[in-house]
Amino acid sequence: MKTYVLNGPNLNRLGKREPGIYGSQTLGDLEESCVATGEHIGLEVDFRQTNAEHELLEWLHQAADERIPVVLNAAAWTHTSVAVGDACAQLEAPLIEVHLSNVHKREPFRHHSYVSAHADGVIAGLGLHGYIAALHYIAAA
Ligand code: DQA
């Protein structure tokens, strides 16, 4: 089953970006682990990252039209984008929201999510393990 793992802004900077918060793994490491996990559990993982909001919206529209399950780390757009929330509302296959860091332990502006109301589940603070757990949930759903 095809599954999208979609990543929002600044996540291409993983490894260099605030390693005390986000760890030392790069986006490439994350992609490798997600694709390898997918191969073990029967998911064809399509892993993407963008710094352009319209691109994420187009991917979510495709996921809605083709009923593709989504693991979504919308990064800062989680907290700011009504448009990303509206796109998530159109999804019919499972949607799992993930964050590498525990956003609830951080600044108050990170406590609100426009995605959560449309997600089957939310995982925050487990780093890469959150993505892997989300893929296992999708494979079993
Ligand atoms: C993040 C948390 C967001 O608050 C932040 O803007 C990010 C990454 C995370 O994975 O922990 O860019 O989504």
Coordinates of N, CA and C and ligand atoms in Angstrom, one line a residue, residues 8-11 14 17 21-22 73-79 98-103 106-107 109-110 125 131, ligand 1:
G8 N 7.2 19.2 6.5 CA 7.1 20.6 6.2 C 8.4 21.4 6.4
P9 N 8.3 22.7 6.6 CA 9.4 23.6 6.5 C 10.5 23.4 7.5
N10 N 11.7 23.6 7.1 CA 12.9 23.5 7.9 C 13.4 22.1 8.2
L11 N 12.6 21.1 7.9 CA 12.9 19.7 8.3 C 14.1 19.2 7.4
L14 N 17.4 19.1 9.3 CA 17.7 18.1 10.4 C 19.1 17.7 10.4
R17 N 20.1 21.5 12.4 CA 19.2 22.4 13.0 C 19.0 22.1 14.5
I21 N 17.4 19.8 20.3 CA 16.0 19.6 20.3 C 15.6 18.5 19.3
Y22 N 16.2 18.5 18.1 CA 15.8 17.6 17.0 C 16.7 16.5 16.8
N73 N 4.3 15.4 9.3 CA 5.0 16.4 10.2 C 5.0 17.7 9.5
A74 N 3.9 18.5 9.7 CA 3.7 19.8 9.0 C 4.6 20.9 9.6
A75 N 5.5 20.5 10.6 CA 6.4 21.4 11.3 C 5.7 22.7 11.7
A76 N 6.3 23.9 11.4 CA 5.7 25.1 11.9 C 4.3 25.4 11.3
W77 N 4.0 24.9 10.1 CA 2.6 25.1 9.6 C 1.5 24.4 10.4
T78 N 2.0 23.4 11.2 CA 1.0 22.8 12.2 C 0.3 23.8 13.0
H79 N 1.1 24.8 13.4 CA 0.6 25.8 14.4 C 0.0 27.1 13.7
V98 N 2.8 13.6 13.3 CA 4.0 13.4 14.1 C 4.8 14.6 14.3
H99 N 5.5 14.7 15.4 CA 6.5 15.7 15.7 C 7.7 15.0 16.3
L100 N 8.9 15.4 15.9 CA 10.1 14.8 16.5 C 10.2 15.2 18.0
S101 N 9.9 16.5 18.3 CA 10.0 17.0 19.6 C 8.7 16.9 20.3
N102 N 8.7 17.0 21.6 CA 7.4 17.1 22.4 C 7.0 18.5 22.4
V103 N 6.1 18.9 21.4 CA 5.7 20.3 21.3 C 5.0 20.8 22.5
R106 N 7.2 22.6 25.0 CA 7.9 23.8 24.4 C 7.0 25.0 24.5
E107 N 7.3 26.0 23.7 CA 6.6 27.3 23.8 C 5.1 27.1 23.6
F109 N 3.0 28.6 21.8 CA 2.5 28.7 20.4 C 2.6 27.4 19.7
R110 N 3.4 26.4 20.3 CA 3.5 25.1 19.6 C 2.4 24.1 20.2
G125 N 7.4 13.9 20.3 CA 8.5 13.7 21.3 C 9.3 12.4 21.2
Y131 N 7.7 8.3 13.8 CA 7.4 8.0 12.4 C 7.2 6.5 12.2
Ligands
DQA1 C1 8.2 20.0 14.8 C2 7.8 20.9 15.9 C3 7.3 22.3 15.4 O1 6.9 23.1 16.4 C4 8.4 23.0 14.7 O2 8.0 24.2 14.1 C5 9.1 22.1 13.7 C6 9.3 20.7 13.9 C7 8.8 18.7 15.3 O3 9.0 17.8 14.5 O4 9.1 18.6 16.5 O5 9.6 22.6 12.7 O6 7.1 19.7 14.0

